[in-house]
Short mmCIF file of C-alpha atoms and ligand atoms in Angstrom, two decimals:
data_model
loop_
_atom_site.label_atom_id
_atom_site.label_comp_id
_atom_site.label_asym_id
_atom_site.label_seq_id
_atom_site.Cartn_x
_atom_site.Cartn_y
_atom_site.Cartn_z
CA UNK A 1 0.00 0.00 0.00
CA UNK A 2 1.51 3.10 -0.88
CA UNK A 3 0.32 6.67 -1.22
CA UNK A 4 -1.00 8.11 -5.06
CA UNK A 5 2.82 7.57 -6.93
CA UNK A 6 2.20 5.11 -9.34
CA UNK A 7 5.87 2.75 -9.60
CA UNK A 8 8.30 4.10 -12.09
CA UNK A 9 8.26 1.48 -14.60
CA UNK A 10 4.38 1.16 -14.78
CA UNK A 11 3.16 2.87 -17.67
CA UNK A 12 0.32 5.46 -16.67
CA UNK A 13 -3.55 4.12 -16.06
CA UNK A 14 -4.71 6.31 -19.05
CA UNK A 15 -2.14 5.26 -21.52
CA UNK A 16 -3.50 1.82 -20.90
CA UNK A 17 -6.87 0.88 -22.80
CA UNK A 18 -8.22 -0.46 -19.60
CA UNK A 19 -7.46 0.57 -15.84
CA UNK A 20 -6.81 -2.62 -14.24
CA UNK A 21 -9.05 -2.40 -10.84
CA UNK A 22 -8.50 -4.71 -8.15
CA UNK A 23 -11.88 -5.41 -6.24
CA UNK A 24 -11.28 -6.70 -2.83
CA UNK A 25 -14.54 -7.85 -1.07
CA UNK A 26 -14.76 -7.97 2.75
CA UNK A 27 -16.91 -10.28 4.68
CA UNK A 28 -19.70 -8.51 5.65
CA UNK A 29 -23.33 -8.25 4.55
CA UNK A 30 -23.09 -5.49 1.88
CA UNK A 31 -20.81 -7.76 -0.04
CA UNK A 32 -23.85 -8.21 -2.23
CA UNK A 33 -23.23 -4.34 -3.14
CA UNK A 34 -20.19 -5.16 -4.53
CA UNK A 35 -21.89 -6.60 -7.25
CA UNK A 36 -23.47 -3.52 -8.16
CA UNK A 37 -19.68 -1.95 -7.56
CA UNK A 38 -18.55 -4.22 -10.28
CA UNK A 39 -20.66 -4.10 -13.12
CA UNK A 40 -20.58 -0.26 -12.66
CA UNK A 41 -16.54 -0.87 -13.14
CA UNK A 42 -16.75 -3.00 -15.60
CA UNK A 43 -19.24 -1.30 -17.63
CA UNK A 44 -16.89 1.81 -17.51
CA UNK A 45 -14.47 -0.19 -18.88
CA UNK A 46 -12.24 -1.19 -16.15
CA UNK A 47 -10.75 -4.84 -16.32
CA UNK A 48 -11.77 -5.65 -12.69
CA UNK A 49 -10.40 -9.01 -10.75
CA UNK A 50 -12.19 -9.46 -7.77
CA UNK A 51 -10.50 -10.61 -4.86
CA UNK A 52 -12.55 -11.78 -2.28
CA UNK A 53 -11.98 -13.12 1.24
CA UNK A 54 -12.78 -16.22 2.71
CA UNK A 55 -15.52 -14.70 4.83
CA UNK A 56 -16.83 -12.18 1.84
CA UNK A 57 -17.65 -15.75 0.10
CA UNK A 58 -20.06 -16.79 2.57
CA UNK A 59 -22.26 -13.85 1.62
CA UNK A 60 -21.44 -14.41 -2.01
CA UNK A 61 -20.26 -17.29 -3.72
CA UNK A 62 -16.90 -17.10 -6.28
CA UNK A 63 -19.48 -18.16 -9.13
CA UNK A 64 -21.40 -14.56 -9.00
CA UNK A 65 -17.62 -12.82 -8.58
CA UNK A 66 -16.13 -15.00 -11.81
CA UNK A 67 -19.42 -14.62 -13.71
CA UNK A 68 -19.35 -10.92 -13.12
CA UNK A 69 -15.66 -10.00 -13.84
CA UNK A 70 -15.04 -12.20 -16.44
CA UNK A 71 -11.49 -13.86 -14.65
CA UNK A 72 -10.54 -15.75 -12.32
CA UNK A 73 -11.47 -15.59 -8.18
CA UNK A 74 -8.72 -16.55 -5.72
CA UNK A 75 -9.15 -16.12 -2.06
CA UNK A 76 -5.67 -17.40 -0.55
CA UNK A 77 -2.27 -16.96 -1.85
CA UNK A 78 -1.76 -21.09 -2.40
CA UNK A 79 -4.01 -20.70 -6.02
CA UNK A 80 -2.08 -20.53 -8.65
CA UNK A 81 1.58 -20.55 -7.19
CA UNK A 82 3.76 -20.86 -9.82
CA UNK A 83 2.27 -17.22 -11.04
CA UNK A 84 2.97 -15.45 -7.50
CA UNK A 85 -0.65 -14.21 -7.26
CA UNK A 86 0.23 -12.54 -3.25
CA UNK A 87 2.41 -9.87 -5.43
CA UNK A 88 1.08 -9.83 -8.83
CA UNK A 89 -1.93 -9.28 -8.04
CA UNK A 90 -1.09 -5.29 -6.49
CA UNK A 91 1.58 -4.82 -8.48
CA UNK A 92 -0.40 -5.06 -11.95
CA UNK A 93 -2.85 -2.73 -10.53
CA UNK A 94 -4.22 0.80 -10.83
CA UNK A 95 -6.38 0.88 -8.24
CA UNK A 96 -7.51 -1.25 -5.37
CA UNK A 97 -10.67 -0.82 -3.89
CA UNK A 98 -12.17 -2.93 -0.81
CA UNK A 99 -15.72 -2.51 -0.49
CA UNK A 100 -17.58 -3.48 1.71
CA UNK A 101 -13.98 -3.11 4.43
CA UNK A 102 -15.04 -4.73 7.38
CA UNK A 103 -13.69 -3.61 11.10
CA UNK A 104 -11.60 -6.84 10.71
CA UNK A 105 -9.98 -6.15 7.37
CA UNK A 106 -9.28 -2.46 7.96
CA UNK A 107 -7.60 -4.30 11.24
CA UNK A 108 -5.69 -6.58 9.44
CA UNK A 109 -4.53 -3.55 6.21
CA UNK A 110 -3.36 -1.14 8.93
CA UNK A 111 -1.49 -3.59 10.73
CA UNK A 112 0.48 -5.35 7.67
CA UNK A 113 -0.63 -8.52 8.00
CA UNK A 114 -0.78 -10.92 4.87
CA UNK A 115 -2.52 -13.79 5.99
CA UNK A 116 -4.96 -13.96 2.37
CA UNK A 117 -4.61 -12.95 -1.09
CA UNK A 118 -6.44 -9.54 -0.17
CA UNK A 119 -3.96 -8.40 2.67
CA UNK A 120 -1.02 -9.36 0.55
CA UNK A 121 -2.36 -7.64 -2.78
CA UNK A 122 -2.64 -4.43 -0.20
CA UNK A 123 0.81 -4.90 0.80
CA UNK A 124 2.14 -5.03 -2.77
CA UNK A 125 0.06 -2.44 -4.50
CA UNK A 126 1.85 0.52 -5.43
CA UNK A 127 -1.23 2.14 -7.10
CA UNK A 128 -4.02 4.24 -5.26
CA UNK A 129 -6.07 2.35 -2.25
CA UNK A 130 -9.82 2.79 -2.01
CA UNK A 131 -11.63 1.73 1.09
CA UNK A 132 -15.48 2.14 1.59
CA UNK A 133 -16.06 0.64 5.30
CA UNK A 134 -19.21 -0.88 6.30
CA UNK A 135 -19.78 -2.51 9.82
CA UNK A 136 -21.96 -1.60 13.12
CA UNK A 137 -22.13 1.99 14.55
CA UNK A 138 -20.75 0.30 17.72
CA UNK A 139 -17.61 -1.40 15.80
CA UNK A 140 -16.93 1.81 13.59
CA UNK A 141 -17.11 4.33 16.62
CA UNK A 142 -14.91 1.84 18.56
CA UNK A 143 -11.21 3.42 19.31
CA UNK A 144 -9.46 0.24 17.77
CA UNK A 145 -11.14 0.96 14.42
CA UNK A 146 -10.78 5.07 14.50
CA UNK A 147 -6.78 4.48 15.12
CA UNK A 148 -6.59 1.30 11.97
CA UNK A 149 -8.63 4.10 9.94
CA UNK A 150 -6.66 7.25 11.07
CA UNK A 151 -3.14 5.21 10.45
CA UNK A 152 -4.77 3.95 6.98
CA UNK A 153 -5.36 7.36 5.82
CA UNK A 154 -2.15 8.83 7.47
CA UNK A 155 -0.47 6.58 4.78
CA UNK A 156 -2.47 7.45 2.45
CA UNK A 157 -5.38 5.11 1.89
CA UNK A 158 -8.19 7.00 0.85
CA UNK A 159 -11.30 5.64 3.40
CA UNK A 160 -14.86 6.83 2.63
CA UNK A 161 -16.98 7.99 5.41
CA UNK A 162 -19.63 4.73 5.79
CA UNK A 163 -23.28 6.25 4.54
CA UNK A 164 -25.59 6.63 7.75
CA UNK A 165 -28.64 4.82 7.62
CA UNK A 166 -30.47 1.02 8.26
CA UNK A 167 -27.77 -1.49 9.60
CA UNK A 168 -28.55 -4.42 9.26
CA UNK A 169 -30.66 -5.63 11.79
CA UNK A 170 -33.31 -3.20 13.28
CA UNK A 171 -30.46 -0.30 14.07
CA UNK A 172 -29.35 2.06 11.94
CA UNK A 173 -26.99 4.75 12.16
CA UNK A 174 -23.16 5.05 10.58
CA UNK A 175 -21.95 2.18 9.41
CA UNK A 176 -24.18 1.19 5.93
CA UNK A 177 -21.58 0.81 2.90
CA UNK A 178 -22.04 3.92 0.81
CA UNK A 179 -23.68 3.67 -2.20
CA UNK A 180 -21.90 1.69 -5.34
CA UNK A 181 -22.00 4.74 -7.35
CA UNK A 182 -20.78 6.77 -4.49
CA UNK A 183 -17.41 4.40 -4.30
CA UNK A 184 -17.76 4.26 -8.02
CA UNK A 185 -17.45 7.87 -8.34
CA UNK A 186 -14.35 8.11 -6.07
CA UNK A 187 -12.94 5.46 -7.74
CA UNK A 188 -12.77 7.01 -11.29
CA UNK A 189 -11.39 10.41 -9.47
CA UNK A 190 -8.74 8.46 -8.01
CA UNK A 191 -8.33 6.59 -11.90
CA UNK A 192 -8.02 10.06 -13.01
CA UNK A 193 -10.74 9.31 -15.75
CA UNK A 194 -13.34 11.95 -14.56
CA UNK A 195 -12.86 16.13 -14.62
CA UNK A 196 -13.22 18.20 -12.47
CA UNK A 197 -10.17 16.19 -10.77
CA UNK A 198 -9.58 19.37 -8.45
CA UNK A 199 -11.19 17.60 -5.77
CA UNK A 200 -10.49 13.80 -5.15
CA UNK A 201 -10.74 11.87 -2.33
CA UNK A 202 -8.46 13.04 0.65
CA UNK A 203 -8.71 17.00 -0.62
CA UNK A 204 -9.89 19.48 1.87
CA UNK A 205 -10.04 22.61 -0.08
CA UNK A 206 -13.34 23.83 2.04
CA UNK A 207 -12.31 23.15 5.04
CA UNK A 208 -13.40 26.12 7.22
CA UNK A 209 -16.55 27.09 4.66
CA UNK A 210 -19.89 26.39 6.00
CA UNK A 211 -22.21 25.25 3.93
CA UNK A 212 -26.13 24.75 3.72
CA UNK A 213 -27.51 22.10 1.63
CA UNK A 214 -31.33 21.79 0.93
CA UNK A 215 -32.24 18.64 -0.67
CA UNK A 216 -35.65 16.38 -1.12
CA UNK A 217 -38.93 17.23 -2.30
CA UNK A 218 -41.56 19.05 0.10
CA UNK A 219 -44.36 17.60 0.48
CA UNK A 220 -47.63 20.43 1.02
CA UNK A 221 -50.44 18.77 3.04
CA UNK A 222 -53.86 18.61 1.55
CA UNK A 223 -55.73 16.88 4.75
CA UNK A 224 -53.99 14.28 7.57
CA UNK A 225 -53.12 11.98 4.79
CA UNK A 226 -53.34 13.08 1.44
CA UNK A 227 -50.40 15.77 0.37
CA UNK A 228 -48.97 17.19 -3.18
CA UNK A 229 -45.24 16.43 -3.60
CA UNK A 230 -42.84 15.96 -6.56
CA UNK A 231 -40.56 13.18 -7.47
CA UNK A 232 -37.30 14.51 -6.20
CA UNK A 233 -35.34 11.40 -3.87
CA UNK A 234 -32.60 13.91 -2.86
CA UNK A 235 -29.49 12.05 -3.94
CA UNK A 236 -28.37 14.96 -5.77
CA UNK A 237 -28.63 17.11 -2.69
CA UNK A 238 -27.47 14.62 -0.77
CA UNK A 239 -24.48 14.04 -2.72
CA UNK A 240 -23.33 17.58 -2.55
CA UNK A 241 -23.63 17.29 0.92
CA UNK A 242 -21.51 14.35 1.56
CA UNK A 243 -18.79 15.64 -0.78
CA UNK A 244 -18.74 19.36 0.54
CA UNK A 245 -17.97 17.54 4.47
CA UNK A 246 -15.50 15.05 2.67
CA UNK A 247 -14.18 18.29 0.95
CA UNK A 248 -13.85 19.41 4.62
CA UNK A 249 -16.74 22.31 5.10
CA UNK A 250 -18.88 22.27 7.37
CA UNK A 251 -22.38 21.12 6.34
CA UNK A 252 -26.20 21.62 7.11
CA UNK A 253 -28.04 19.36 5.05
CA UNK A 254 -32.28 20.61 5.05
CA UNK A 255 -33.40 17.59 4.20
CA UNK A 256 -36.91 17.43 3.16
CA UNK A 257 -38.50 13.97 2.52
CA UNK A 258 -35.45 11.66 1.08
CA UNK A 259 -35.57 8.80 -0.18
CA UNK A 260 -31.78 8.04 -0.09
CA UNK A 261 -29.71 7.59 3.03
CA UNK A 262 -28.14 10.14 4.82
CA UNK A 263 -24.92 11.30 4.68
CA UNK A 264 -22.32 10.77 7.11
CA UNK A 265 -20.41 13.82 9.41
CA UNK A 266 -23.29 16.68 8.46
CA UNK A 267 -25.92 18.24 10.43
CA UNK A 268 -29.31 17.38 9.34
CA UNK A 269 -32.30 19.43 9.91
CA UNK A 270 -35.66 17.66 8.82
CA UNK A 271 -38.71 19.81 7.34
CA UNK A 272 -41.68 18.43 5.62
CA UNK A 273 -43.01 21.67 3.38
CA UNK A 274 -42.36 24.59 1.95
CA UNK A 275 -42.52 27.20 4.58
CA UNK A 276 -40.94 24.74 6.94
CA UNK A 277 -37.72 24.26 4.38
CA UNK A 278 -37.42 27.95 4.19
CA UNK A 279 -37.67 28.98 8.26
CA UNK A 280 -35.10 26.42 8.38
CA UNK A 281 -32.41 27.34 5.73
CA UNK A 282 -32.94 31.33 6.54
CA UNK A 283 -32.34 30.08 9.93
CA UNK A 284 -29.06 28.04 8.83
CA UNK A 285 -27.79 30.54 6.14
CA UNK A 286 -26.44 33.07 8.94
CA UNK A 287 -22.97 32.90 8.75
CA UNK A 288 -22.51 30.06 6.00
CA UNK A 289 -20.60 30.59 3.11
CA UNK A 290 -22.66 28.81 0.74
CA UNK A 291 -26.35 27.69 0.46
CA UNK A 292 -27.40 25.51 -2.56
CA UNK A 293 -30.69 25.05 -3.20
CA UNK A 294 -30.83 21.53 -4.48
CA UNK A 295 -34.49 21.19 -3.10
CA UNK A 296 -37.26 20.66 -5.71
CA UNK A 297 -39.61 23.38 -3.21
CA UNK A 298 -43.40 23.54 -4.05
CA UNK A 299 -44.45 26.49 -5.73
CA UNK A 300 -48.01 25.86 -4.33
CA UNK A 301 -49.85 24.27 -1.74
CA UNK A 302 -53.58 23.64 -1.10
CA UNK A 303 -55.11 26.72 0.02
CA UNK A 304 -57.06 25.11 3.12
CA UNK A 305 -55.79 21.57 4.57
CA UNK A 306 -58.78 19.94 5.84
CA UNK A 307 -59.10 18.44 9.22
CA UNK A 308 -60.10 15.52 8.68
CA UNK A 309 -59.69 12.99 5.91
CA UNK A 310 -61.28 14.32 2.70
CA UNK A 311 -64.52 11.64 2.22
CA UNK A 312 -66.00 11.24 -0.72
CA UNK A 313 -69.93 11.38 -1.32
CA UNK A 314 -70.91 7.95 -2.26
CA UNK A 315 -74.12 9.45 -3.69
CA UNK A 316 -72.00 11.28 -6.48
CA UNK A 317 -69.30 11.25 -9.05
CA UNK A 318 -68.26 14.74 -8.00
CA UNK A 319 -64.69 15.50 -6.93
CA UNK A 320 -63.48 18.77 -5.24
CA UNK A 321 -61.52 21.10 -6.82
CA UNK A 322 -58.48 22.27 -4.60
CA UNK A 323 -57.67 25.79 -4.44
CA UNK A 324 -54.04 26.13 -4.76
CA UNK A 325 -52.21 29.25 -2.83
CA UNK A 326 -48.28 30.60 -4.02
CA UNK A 327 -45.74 29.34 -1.92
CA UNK A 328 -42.30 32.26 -0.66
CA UNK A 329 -39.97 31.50 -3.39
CA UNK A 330 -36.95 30.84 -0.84
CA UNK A 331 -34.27 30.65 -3.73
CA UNK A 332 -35.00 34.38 -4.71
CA UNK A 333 -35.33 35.92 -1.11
CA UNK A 334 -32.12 34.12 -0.39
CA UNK A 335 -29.95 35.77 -2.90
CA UNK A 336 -31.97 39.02 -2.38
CA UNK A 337 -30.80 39.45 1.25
CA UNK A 338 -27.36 37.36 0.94
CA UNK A 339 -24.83 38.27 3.45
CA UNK A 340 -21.88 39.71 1.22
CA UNK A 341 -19.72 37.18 -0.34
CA UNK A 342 -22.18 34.36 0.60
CA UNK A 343 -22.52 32.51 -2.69
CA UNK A 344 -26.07 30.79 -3.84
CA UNK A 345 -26.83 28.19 -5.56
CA UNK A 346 -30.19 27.23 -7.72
CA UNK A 347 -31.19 24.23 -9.24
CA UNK A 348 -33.26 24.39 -12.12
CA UNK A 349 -35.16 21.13 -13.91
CA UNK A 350 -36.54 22.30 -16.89
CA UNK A 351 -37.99 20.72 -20.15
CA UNK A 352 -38.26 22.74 -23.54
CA UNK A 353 -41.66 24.21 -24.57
CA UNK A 354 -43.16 26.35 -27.30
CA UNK A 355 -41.68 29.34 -24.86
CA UNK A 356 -38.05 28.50 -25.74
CA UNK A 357 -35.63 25.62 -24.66
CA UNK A 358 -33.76 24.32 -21.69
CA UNK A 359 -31.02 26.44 -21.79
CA UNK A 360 -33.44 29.77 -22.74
CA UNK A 361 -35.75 29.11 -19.67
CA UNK A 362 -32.67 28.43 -17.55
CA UNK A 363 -30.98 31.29 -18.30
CA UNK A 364 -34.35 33.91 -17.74
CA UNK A 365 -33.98 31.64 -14.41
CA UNK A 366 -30.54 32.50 -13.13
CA UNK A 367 -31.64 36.16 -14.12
CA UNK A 368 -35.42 36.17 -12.49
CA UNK A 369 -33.55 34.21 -9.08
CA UNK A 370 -30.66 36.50 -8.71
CA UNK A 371 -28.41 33.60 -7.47
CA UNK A 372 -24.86 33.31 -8.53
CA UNK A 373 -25.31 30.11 -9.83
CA UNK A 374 -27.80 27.90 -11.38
CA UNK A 375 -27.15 23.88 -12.08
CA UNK A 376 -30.12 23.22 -15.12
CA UNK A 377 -30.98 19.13 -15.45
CA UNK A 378 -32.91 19.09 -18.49
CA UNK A 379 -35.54 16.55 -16.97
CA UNK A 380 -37.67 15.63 -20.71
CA UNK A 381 -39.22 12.03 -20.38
CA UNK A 382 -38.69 11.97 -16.22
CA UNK A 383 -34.47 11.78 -16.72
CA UNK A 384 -32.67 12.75 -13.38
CA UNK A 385 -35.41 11.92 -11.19
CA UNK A 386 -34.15 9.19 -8.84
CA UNK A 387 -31.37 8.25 -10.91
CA UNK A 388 -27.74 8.10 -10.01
CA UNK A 389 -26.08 9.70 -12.97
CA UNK A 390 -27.31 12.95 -14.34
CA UNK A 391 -25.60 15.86 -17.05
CA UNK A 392 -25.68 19.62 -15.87
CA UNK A 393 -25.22 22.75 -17.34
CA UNK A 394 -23.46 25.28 -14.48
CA UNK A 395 -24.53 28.31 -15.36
CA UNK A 396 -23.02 31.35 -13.86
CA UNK A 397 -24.41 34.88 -13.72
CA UNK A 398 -20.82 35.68 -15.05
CA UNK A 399 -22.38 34.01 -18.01
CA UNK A 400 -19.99 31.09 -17.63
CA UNK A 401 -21.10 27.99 -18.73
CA UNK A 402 -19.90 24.38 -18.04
CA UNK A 403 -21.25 21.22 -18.95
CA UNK A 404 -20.78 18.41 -16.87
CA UNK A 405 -21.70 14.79 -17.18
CA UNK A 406 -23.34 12.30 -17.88
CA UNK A 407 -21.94 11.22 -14.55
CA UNK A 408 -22.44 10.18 -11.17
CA UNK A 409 -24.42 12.60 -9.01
CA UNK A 410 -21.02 13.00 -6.77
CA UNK A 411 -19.01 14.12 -9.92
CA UNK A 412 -21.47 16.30 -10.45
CA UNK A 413 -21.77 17.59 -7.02
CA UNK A 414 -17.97 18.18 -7.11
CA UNK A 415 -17.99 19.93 -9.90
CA UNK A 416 -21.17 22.33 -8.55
CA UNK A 417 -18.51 22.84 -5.35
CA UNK A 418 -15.50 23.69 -7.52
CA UNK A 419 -17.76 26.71 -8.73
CA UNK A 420 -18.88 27.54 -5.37
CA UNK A 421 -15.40 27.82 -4.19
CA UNK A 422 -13.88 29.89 -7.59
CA UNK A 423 -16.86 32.24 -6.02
CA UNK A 424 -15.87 32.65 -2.33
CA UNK A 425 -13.98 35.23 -1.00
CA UNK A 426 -10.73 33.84 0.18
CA UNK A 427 -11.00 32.67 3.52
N1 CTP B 1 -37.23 27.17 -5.37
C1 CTP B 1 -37.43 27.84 -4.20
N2 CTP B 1 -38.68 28.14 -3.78
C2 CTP B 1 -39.74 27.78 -4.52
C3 CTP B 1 -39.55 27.11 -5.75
C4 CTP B 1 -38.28 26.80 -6.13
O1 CTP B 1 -36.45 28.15 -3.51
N3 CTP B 1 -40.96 28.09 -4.12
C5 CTP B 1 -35.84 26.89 -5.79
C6 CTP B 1 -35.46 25.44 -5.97
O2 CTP B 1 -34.87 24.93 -4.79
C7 CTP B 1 -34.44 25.48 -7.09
C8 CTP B 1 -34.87 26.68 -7.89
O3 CTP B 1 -35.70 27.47 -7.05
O4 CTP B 1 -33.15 25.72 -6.63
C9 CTP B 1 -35.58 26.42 -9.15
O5 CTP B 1 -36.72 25.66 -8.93
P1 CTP B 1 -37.85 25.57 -10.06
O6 CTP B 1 -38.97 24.79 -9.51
O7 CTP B 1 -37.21 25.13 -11.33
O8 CTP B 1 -38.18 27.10 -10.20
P2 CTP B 1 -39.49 27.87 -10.21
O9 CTP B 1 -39.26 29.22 -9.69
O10 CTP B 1 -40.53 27.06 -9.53
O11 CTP B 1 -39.77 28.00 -11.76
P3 CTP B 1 -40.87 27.34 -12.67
O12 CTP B 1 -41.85 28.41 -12.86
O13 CTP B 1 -40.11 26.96 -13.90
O14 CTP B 1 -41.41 26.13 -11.93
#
């Protein structure tokens, strides 16, 4: 295990047709993820050989692993001999990843030992070392596992923050294996294959920013159980969020309604509609640096909100009509009355019309919103929604414009921060 150099003699990952990944499964539950890990690899093109251990096989057999990758599966360094698997293995790589790392295996990496074919290929690997953890709260907040992560990273192993979320029993709470397209996306940074590349795993370039992150769809009651709402999960919000703490900042995420699991190391503040998401992020934006809007807000809500349950008249077809009432537009009042130098952020989902297209409405948007920067998904046929991978324009009111994508929601995210932080005053 080394730090980012790649060995002298190896010739670099892009002048190779494909990166050679090494995919090194831990024994734990979320092995099954790894699945999803690797066909996202291998579908990018990556020649992936999957190394699991003895324990990641109970949870899923070498058949699924050889199936998958298309090559061999060794577990144990006695496969194979006469081919020296325990140092080939690392030394042909350009990138390991472990996901899911289990308490035990991050053990066993930050202590040296080399008692499988996983251990050893992480002793011999000279490439970059990717580590997505995923165990019980109680294992990854133990002191034994903080010091094997904190000396992992110290020599420069990059270890994702586990997701937060359902464990796997009835607790939940930090510990869940972030998403595949999560590791996915810090794997290609730390390929090199994706741009922006300013911000890779292990970079802390907003460390001291604050930042507020509104994410989720609100939902605007109609009576007790009936309420209107849009089809936003949050993982784009979300995403920002988790890669503006890895980047360092500190982060608020307004979370209203997601369907994805929540990030690890930010504050979360819950809201349910409109008015409730904006008291809360005019609360939070005092003193941040940054507030993105990545929340798909209401722009109405039923004018009354019954009571009780809305019956129907069994003596009659009819069906009421629901007065619908404007909801604040919290984007605009934010970058009205922004604190100078506070940068904000707008997301726009548009589709074309008779009116003009994407880019047209998007760019009357930026203007009519006053923020400093606007991220348009062009959302025709329900793309985006829900999905992991999504293209953006970044539009600035500098009348820059970037497109970036299609790519994971993370690369995108990053790539929303790097503007953000072009736009700060320096700190
Ligand atoms: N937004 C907001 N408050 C609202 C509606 C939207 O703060 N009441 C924010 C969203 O969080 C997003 C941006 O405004 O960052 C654009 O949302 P969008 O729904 O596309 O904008 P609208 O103003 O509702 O425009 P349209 O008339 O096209 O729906």
């Amino acid at each position: 295990m080394h730090p980012d150099a790649p060995p002298p003699d190896a010739p670099a990952p892009a002048a190779r047709a494909r990166p050679r990944v090494v995919l090194g499964v831990g024994g734990g539950i979320a092995a099954y993820k790894a699945a999803a890990l690797l066909r996202l690899l291998a579908e990018g093109g990556a020649d992936v050989r999957v190394v699991p251990t003895a324990a990641a096989l109970r949870f899923v057999g070498a058949p699924t692993w050889a199936a998958l990758s298309g090559a061999p599966v060794a577990t144990d360094v006695w496969d194979d001999v006469h081919e020296v698997p325990h140092v080939r293995v690392g030394r042909e790589a350009d990138l390991v990843v472990v996901a899911p790392a289990t308490a035990d295996l991050l053990a066993r990496a930050a202590h040296g030992l080399a008692d499988d074919l996983l251990t050893s290929t992480l002793l011999t690997a000279t490439c970059p070392v990717l580590m997505a953890p995923a165990m019980h709260t109680e294992m990854w907040q133990h002191p034994a596992t903080v010091a094997n992560v904190a000396l992992l990273r110290e020599r420069g192993v990059h270890v994702l923050e586990p997701a937060v979320g359902r464990l796997t029993g009835a607790d939940s709470g930090p510990g869940r294996l972030p998403e595949p397209d999560v590791v996915h996306a810090a794997a290609l940074q730390l390929l090199g294959d994706v741009q922006p590349a300013a911000a890779g795993p292990g970079v802390r370039d907003l460390a001291g920013r604050r930042v507020v992150v509104t994410a989720g769809g609100t939902r605007e009651p109609l009576d007790p159980v009936r309420y209107l709402g849009n089809r936003s999960s949050g993982r784009q919000g979300v995403a920002l969020a988790a890669r503006a703490a890895a980047r360092g900042a500190d982060v608020t995420l307004v979370a209203a309604h997601l369907e994805v699991a929540l990030p690890a190391g930010v504050r979360v503040v819950e809201v349910g509609d409109a008015r409730g998401l904006r008291a809360a992020v005019l609360a939070e934006r005092e003193g941040a640096d940054a507030v993105v809007m990545a929340a798909a807000v209401a722009d109405f809500r039923p004018a009354q909100v019954a009571e009780q349950k809305m019956k129907k008249d069994p003596g009659s077809d009819d069906a009421p009509v629901v007065a619908l009432v404007r909801n604040p537009d919290v984007l605009a009042e934010l970058a009205a009355t922004r604190p100078p130098g506070q940068v904000v952020v707008g997301f726009a989902a548009e589709t074309g019309d008779e009116d003009g297209d994407v880019l047209a409405h998007a760019v009357a948007k930026l203007a009519r919103k006053g923020c400093d920067l606007l991220v348009l998904n062009d959302v025709a046929g329900g793309a985006v929604f829900g999905l992991p991978d999504s293209t953006a324009v970044l539009l600035g009111s500098d009348g820059s414009r970037q497109v970036v994508g299609p790519a994971p929601k993370e690369v995108v995210a990053d790539a929303v921060l790097d503007a953000v932080r072009e736009r700060l005053p320096r700190g």
